[in-house]
């Protein structure tokens, strides 16, 4: 029993997630989903949310991973400085965005707001990705890359076989976490975004709390739909990556 | 040389924006202050729950094998990838039925969803870094679980404990939507007061609220740091005392 | 191509790791660097590979100054302590990595040479430690290097596998004409594999010579042991003595002795003179042996 017990956590989490999903599902009918797929407001919201989420994720992961790789050998002050945004709740970062970016000349009415949302996310997520990937970079065995060099591999191949394969899964994981977060968040886009089109988290939440009761099934339907889609995406990813990661973890025990 | 440039640029980009938080005047916002009690008790309760559940779960994931534990690991990570806020719509109805809606405990439980997965991950990494052999060694040296934690395992996990508390604090402080929904406006946390200020007119009021949002995590972090240091010092003194005769 | 190292120093920050190192490796030879941990032998190896930069001094391959050349320009390859096969690739894919285009059919040959025929599609974790090192060896040699550098590649193996592997390495490197540099703290290994040994301590070369001579005389390398024990008579097996020692002739084995895990033979020349020789083969049949000393 000193080996710990994963049951309480699993039951709590699966219970709440499962129940939330179940109840949401029960409040909807098939018709609600059909309606959604034709709803232009909904679709536009999804579109803009994807744009923001993908941009934030790609930038945060590229920069965060780059920094992690750069500072892996010796962190020095970099780690301390990069840790600061971790202490600031997202709301606080939103304030900074309001402070500095609301005076910007308007490029296009929507662009600025999207831009400020993305910047706010970057301020918080780059440090997150950095600290998430730092231990992974530290644990890399440089001799694989040295072997690649001596075997005469091209630069790209050297990177992939020597480091890339080992980094793939953690990087994708970090990316997925950031993506899911930025896609569905409420607080930051609620403060920084425009009234139309709303990002999907804001749209759905406002639909649920402010709209009349007749629109609630819509909100439930959106929850179920998006949860389902992301869950499928998750399954897909793990299925595809599984053989690779298994080979790596098994071949590494020493 | 390149390293210095990059550190410099990074430092600049991160620290300079924070200048906007330096207060020129200071006023006590009484409403913010009221929410402080609820906020802090929520954070404390949430942190304690996270630590206790995270510790035993992280240990299990690190040291147990088999398909069951792997599936559990995946399931536990779910909230990281799924829209928690949207799922809480359904949860709210359940909570109403259970009498947990608009209650402190109701909000507490829901706040576990965005926090536990991170906590468990941190503890899992900490236990893996410790290593199974080290763990077995400790079990043999000190069979009593409480003593083992106080004297051995706990002090070795100081950085994990710090990270968990920080993460839980920051995440909890930022939750406006979740707390508003499940707490029904009855459970007042600092975010609920701060949020409307941001879309309001007074930038100064917003600034003051943000200062709280930044100060609280730092404060909690450093208080915990000192507590942990004191803990280690106490443990050392106690252990030294035990082997006094051996020393002389 | 001979390797010449002259007056090489290496500093890591303030720490002087190598000082005034001079050494020479004759083409085709197997040279061992022996010494306790921290003596700088692995660092020297890495300098020769080009994985670290020299602080002072020169490294020449033949006439060409390679002091500042990148590893992939030097025609070197290395075996580390751990096999370090790429875990996401099969054995076959690993070995083919370094092969030039158009030589990919040679994969089967290489697998056979290291005794892994038919394992091309296996993944790393399906192989034992010894098998992994052999695959690693195939990968290294398949890339057609001029020099093979060995950084204690036997440490993770048990004794029988060690012996197997070093015989294999010797046989293949001689067949392919690959010069070999071995780093080890194990005297037996140096004895069994090397033509010449450099003894290092605290970043400097303190002694050098033929392994057996060193074992007999050098306080740093051996403890003054000499060949003793029981000699077993053998006869009518022919050996060819190694060209690098200036001799090339057929001799008859009169006695055999195994010590330090190595077989020594007393042989008789046509002239009646007796010599003690050493081989790396475990089975004899017109094999190449090299001279240890003259008897008498």
PDB file of N, CA and C in Angstrom, chain C residues 224-277:
ATOM      1  N   UNK C 224      54.146  -6.090 -12.223  1.00  0.00           N
ATOM      2  CA  UNK C 224      55.368  -6.851 -12.410  1.00  0.00           C
ATOM      3  C   UNK C 224      55.122  -8.329 -12.623  1.00  0.00           C
ATOM      4  N   UNK C 225      53.911  -8.697 -13.029  1.00  0.00           N
ATOM      5  CA  UNK C 225      53.662 -10.129 -13.278  1.00  0.00           C
ATOM      6  C   UNK C 225      54.323 -10.548 -14.566  1.00  0.00           C
ATOM      7  N   UNK C 226      54.663 -11.745 -14.645  1.00  0.00           N
ATOM      8  CA  UNK C 226      55.245 -12.233 -15.882  1.00  0.00           C
ATOM      9  C   UNK C 226      54.572 -13.542 -16.237  1.00  0.00           C
ATOM     10  N   UNK C 227      54.874 -14.013 -17.413  1.00  0.00           N
ATOM     11  CA  UNK C 227      54.201 -15.213 -17.868  1.00  0.00           C
ATOM     12  C   UNK C 227      54.678 -16.414 -17.081  1.00  0.00           C
ATOM     13  N   UNK C 228      53.784 -16.980 -16.322  1.00  0.00           N
ATOM     14  CA  UNK C 228      54.137 -18.208 -15.621  1.00  0.00           C
ATOM     15  C   UNK C 228      52.928 -19.114 -15.692  1.00  0.00           C
ATOM     16  N   UNK C 229      52.842 -20.055 -14.927  1.00  0.00           N
ATOM     17  CA  UNK C 229      51.717 -20.981 -14.998  1.00  0.00           C
ATOM     18  C   UNK C 229      52.098 -22.206 -15.790  1.00  0.00           C
ATOM     19  N   UNK C 230      51.078 -22.970 -16.107  1.00  0.00           N
ATOM     20  CA  UNK C 230      51.360 -24.241 -16.770  1.00  0.00           C
ATOM     21  C   UNK C 230      51.284 -24.117 -18.275  1.00  0.00           C
ATOM     22  N   UNK C 231      52.317 -24.600 -18.898  1.00  0.00           N
ATOM     23  CA  UNK C 231      52.322 -24.645 -20.350  1.00  0.00           C
ATOM     24  C   UNK C 231      51.822 -26.013 -20.785  1.00  0.00           C
ATOM     25  N   UNK C 232      50.953 -26.037 -21.755  1.00  0.00           N
ATOM     26  CA  UNK C 232      50.462 -27.300 -22.287  1.00  0.00           C
ATOM     27  C   UNK C 232      51.054 -27.528 -23.654  1.00  0.00           C
ATOM     28  N   UNK C 233      51.541 -28.716 -23.864  1.00  0.00           N
ATOM     29  CA  UNK C 233      52.164 -28.955 -25.171  1.00  0.00           C
ATOM     30  C   UNK C 233      51.122 -29.110 -26.269  1.00  0.00           C
ATOM     31  N   UNK C 234      51.432 -28.512 -27.398  1.00  0.00           N
ATOM     32  CA  UNK C 234      50.602 -28.620 -28.597  1.00  0.00           C
ATOM     33  C   UNK C 234      51.559 -28.807 -29.739  1.00  0.00           C
ATOM     34  N   UNK C 235      51.117 -29.366 -30.805  1.00  0.00           N
ATOM     35  CA  UNK C 235      52.075 -29.452 -31.910  1.00  0.00           C
ATOM     36  C   UNK C 235      51.366 -29.436 -33.231  1.00  0.00           C
ATOM     37  N   UNK C 236      52.126 -29.173 -34.224  1.00  0.00           N
ATOM     38  CA  UNK C 236      51.694 -29.270 -35.613  1.00  0.00           C
ATOM     39  C   UNK C 236      50.593 -28.328 -36.004  1.00  0.00           C
ATOM     40  N   UNK C 237      50.359 -27.317 -35.229  1.00  0.00           N
ATOM     41  CA  UNK C 237      49.435 -26.279 -35.708  1.00  0.00           C
ATOM     42  C   UNK C 237      50.293 -25.134 -36.204  1.00  0.00           C
ATOM     43  N   UNK C 238      49.920 -24.657 -37.375  1.00  0.00           N
ATOM     44  CA  UNK C 238      50.771 -23.626 -37.949  1.00  0.00           C
ATOM     45  C   UNK C 238      50.226 -22.246 -37.652  1.00  0.00           C
ATOM     46  N   UNK C 239      51.095 -21.309 -37.433  1.00  0.00           N
ATOM     47  CA  UNK C 239      50.707 -19.921 -37.242  1.00  0.00           C
ATOM     48  C   UNK C 239      51.489 -19.055 -38.199  1.00  0.00           C
ATOM     49  N   UNK C 240      50.927 -17.933 -38.576  1.00  0.00           N
ATOM     50  CA  UNK C 240      51.670 -16.950 -39.342  1.00  0.00           C
ATOM     51  C   UNK C 240      51.912 -15.759 -38.435  1.00  0.00           C
ATOM     52  N   UNK C 241      53.130 -15.347 -38.346  1.00  0.00           N
ATOM     53  CA  UNK C 241      53.413 -14.194 -37.487  1.00  0.00           C
ATOM     54  C   UNK C 241      53.111 -12.896 -38.212  1.00  0.00           C
ATOM     55  N   UNK C 242      52.741 -11.888 -37.439  1.00  0.00           N
ATOM     56  CA  UNK C 242      52.216 -10.656 -38.009  1.00  0.00           C
ATOM     57  C   UNK C 242      53.232  -9.776 -38.673  1.00  0.00           C
ATOM     58  N   UNK C 243      52.844  -9.242 -39.803  1.00  0.00           N
ATOM     59  CA  UNK C 243      53.762  -8.408 -40.596  1.00  0.00           C
ATOM     60  C   UNK C 243      54.297  -7.204 -39.825  1.00  0.00           C
ATOM     61  N   UNK C 244      53.493  -6.572 -38.991  1.00  0.00           N
ATOM     62  CA  UNK C 244      53.964  -5.341 -38.360  1.00  0.00           C
ATOM     63  C   UNK C 244      55.183  -5.589 -37.475  1.00  0.00           C
ATOM     64  N   UNK C 245      55.374  -6.824 -37.101  1.00  0.00           N
ATOM     65  CA  UNK C 245      56.557  -7.106 -36.292  1.00  0.00           C
ATOM     66  C   UNK C 245      57.731  -7.505 -37.151  1.00  0.00           C
ATOM     67  N   UNK C 246      57.538  -7.389 -38.435  1.00  0.00           N
ATOM     68  CA  UNK C 246      58.658  -7.655 -39.302  1.00  0.00           C
ATOM     69  C   UNK C 246      58.837  -9.112 -39.653  1.00  0.00           C
ATOM     70  N   UNK C 247      57.996  -9.957 -39.138  1.00  0.00           N
ATOM     71  CA  UNK C 247      58.189 -11.380 -39.424  1.00  0.00           C
ATOM     72  C   UNK C 247      56.993 -11.894 -40.210  1.00  0.00           C
ATOM     73  N   UNK C 248      57.218 -12.723 -41.115  1.00  0.00           N
ATOM     74  CA  UNK C 248      56.120 -13.375 -41.793  1.00  0.00           C
ATOM     75  C   UNK C 248      56.554 -14.773 -42.164  1.00  0.00           C
ATOM     76  N   UNK C 249      56.193 -15.692 -41.317  1.00  0.00           N
ATOM     77  CA  UNK C 249      56.646 -17.053 -41.593  1.00  0.00           C
ATOM     78  C   UNK C 249      55.748 -18.031 -40.871  1.00  0.00           C
ATOM     79  N   UNK C 250      55.930 -19.270 -41.229  1.00  0.00           N
ATOM     80  CA  UNK C 250      55.148 -20.297 -40.583  1.00  0.00           C
ATOM     81  C   UNK C 250      55.924 -20.888 -39.422  1.00  0.00           C
ATOM     82  N   UNK C 251      55.219 -21.052 -38.314  1.00  0.00           N
ATOM     83  CA  UNK C 251      55.889 -21.624 -37.157  1.00  0.00           C
ATOM     84  C   UNK C 251      55.013 -22.738 -36.603  1.00  0.00           C
ATOM     85  N   UNK C 252      55.612 -23.512 -35.741  1.00  0.00           N
ATOM     86  CA  UNK C 252      54.872 -24.605 -35.128  1.00  0.00           C
ATOM     87  C   UNK C 252      54.680 -24.317 -33.647  1.00  0.00           C
ATOM     88  N   UNK C 253      53.490 -24.583 -33.192  1.00  0.00           N
ATOM     89  CA  UNK C 253      53.224 -24.332 -31.771  1.00  0.00           C
ATOM     90  C   UNK C 253      53.761 -25.489 -30.949  1.00  0.00           C
ATOM     91  N   UNK C 254      54.506 -25.166 -29.936  1.00  0.00           N
ATOM     92  CA  UNK C 254      54.981 -26.213 -29.046  1.00  0.00           C
ATOM     93  C   UNK C 254      54.222 -26.218 -27.732  1.00  0.00           C
ATOM     94  N   UNK C 255      53.923 -25.013 -27.248  1.00  0.00           N
ATOM     95  CA  UNK C 255      53.211 -24.971 -25.981  1.00  0.00           C
ATOM     96  C   UNK C 255      52.146 -23.881 -26.000  1.00  0.00           C
ATOM     97  N   UNK C 256      51.217 -24.018 -25.083  1.00  0.00           N
ATOM     98  CA  UNK C 256      50.153 -23.007 -24.994  1.00  0.00           C
ATOM     99  C   UNK C 256      49.951 -22.601 -23.535  1.00  0.00           C
ATOM    100  N   UNK C 257      49.679 -21.359 -23.335  1.00  0.00           N
ATOM    101  CA  UNK C 257      49.410 -20.886 -21.973  1.00  0.00           C
ATOM    102  C   UNK C 257      48.273 -19.874 -22.035  1.00  0.00           C
ATOM    103  N   UNK C 258      47.353 -20.006 -21.115  1.00  0.00           N
ATOM    104  CA  UNK C 258      46.318 -18.975 -21.034  1.00  0.00           C
ATOM    105  C   UNK C 258      46.499 -18.175 -19.751  1.00  0.00           C
ATOM    106  N   UNK C 259      46.679 -16.872 -19.922  1.00  0.00           N
ATOM    107  CA  UNK C 259      46.800 -16.014 -18.745  1.00  0.00           C
ATOM    108  C   UNK C 259      46.220 -14.650 -19.084  1.00  0.00           C
ATOM    109  N   UNK C 260      45.727 -13.959 -18.097  1.00  0.00           N
ATOM    110  CA  UNK C 260      45.036 -12.687 -18.326  1.00  0.00           C
ATOM    111  C   UNK C 260      43.881 -12.885 -19.295  1.00  0.00           C
ATOM    112  N   UNK C 261      43.400 -14.104 -19.351  1.00  0.00           N
ATOM    113  CA  UNK C 261      42.292 -14.352 -20.266  1.00  0.00           C
ATOM    114  C   UNK C 261      42.728 -14.383 -21.708  1.00  0.00           C
ATOM    115  N   UNK C 262      43.994 -14.492 -21.951  1.00  0.00           N
ATOM    116  CA  UNK C 262      44.516 -14.447 -23.313  1.00  0.00           C
ATOM    117  C   UNK C 262      45.347 -15.696 -23.542  1.00  0.00           C
ATOM    118  N   UNK C 263      45.354 -16.162 -24.772  1.00  0.00           N
ATOM    119  CA  UNK C 263      46.190 -17.334 -25.096  1.00  0.00           C
ATOM    120  C   UNK C 263      47.570 -16.911 -25.571  1.00  0.00           C
ATOM    121  N   UNK C 264      48.531 -17.429 -24.919  1.00  0.00           N
ATOM    122  CA  UNK C 264      49.904 -17.234 -25.383  1.00  0.00           C
ATOM    123  C   UNK C 264      50.431 -18.571 -25.881  1.00  0.00           C
ATOM    124  N   UNK C 265      51.220 -18.512 -26.933  1.00  0.00           N
ATOM    125  CA  UNK C 265      51.794 -19.748 -27.473  1.00  0.00           C
ATOM    126  C   UNK C 265      53.303 -19.628 -27.553  1.00  0.00           C
ATOM    127  N   UNK C 266      53.944 -20.694 -27.192  1.00  0.00           N
ATOM    128  CA  UNK C 266      55.362 -20.758 -27.484  1.00  0.00           C
ATOM    129  C   UNK C 266      55.479 -21.487 -28.804  1.00  0.00           C
ATOM    130  N   UNK C 267      56.142 -20.866 -29.724  1.00  0.00           N
ATOM    131  CA  UNK C 267      56.253 -21.473 -31.046  1.00  0.00           C
ATOM    132  C   UNK C 267      57.701 -21.674 -31.423  1.00  0.00           C
ATOM    133  N   UNK C 268      57.909 -22.558 -32.357  1.00  0.00           N
ATOM    134  CA  UNK C 268      59.260 -22.830 -32.813  1.00  0.00           C
ATOM    135  C   UNK C 268      59.370 -22.491 -34.277  1.00  0.00           C
ATOM    136  N   UNK C 269      60.361 -21.702 -34.588  1.00  0.00           N
ATOM    137  CA  UNK C 269      60.600 -21.347 -35.970  1.00  0.00           C
ATOM    138  C   UNK C 269      61.338 -22.483 -36.667  1.00  0.00           C
ATOM    139  N   UNK C 270      61.380 -22.342 -37.992  1.00  0.00           N
ATOM    140  CA  UNK C 270      62.128 -23.329 -38.754  1.00  0.00           C
ATOM    141  C   UNK C 270      63.568 -23.416 -38.257  1.00  0.00           C
ATOM    142  N   UNK C 271      64.074 -22.271 -37.825  1.00  0.00           N
ATOM    143  CA  UNK C 271      65.463 -22.233 -37.376  1.00  0.00           C
ATOM    144  C   UNK C 271      65.657 -22.884 -36.015  1.00  0.00           C
ATOM    145  N   UNK C 272      64.548 -23.241 -35.398  1.00  0.00           N
ATOM    146  CA  UNK C 272      64.686 -23.856 -34.073  1.00  0.00           C
ATOM    147  C   UNK C 272      64.550 -22.851 -32.956  1.00  0.00           C
ATOM    148  N   UNK C 273      64.523 -21.551 -33.323  1.00  0.00           N
ATOM    149  CA  UNK C 273      64.403 -20.523 -32.295  1.00  0.00           C
ATOM    150  C   UNK C 273      62.985 -20.550 -31.716  1.00  0.00           C
ATOM    151  N   UNK C 274      62.900 -20.258 -30.442  1.00  0.00           N
ATOM    152  CA  UNK C 274      61.584 -20.264 -29.811  1.00  0.00           C
ATOM    153  C   UNK C 274      61.094 -18.854 -29.525  1.00  0.00           C
ATOM    154  N   UNK C 275      59.816 -18.628 -29.787  1.00  0.00           N
ATOM    155  CA  UNK C 275      59.226 -17.311 -29.516  1.00  0.00           C
ATOM    156  C   UNK C 275      57.924 -17.501 -28.742  1.00  0.00           C
ATOM    157  N   UNK C 276      57.541 -16.471 -28.066  1.00  0.00           N
ATOM    158  CA  UNK C 276      56.216 -16.476 -27.449  1.00  0.00           C
ATOM    159  C   UNK C 276      55.338 -15.500 -28.224  1.00  0.00           C
ATOM    160  N   UNK C 277      54.217 -16.015 -28.653  1.00  0.00           N
ATOM    161  CA  UNK C 277      53.335 -15.148 -29.425  1.00  0.00           C
ATOM    162  C   UNK C 277      51.931 -15.140 -28.807  1.00  0.00           C
TER     163      UNK C 277
END
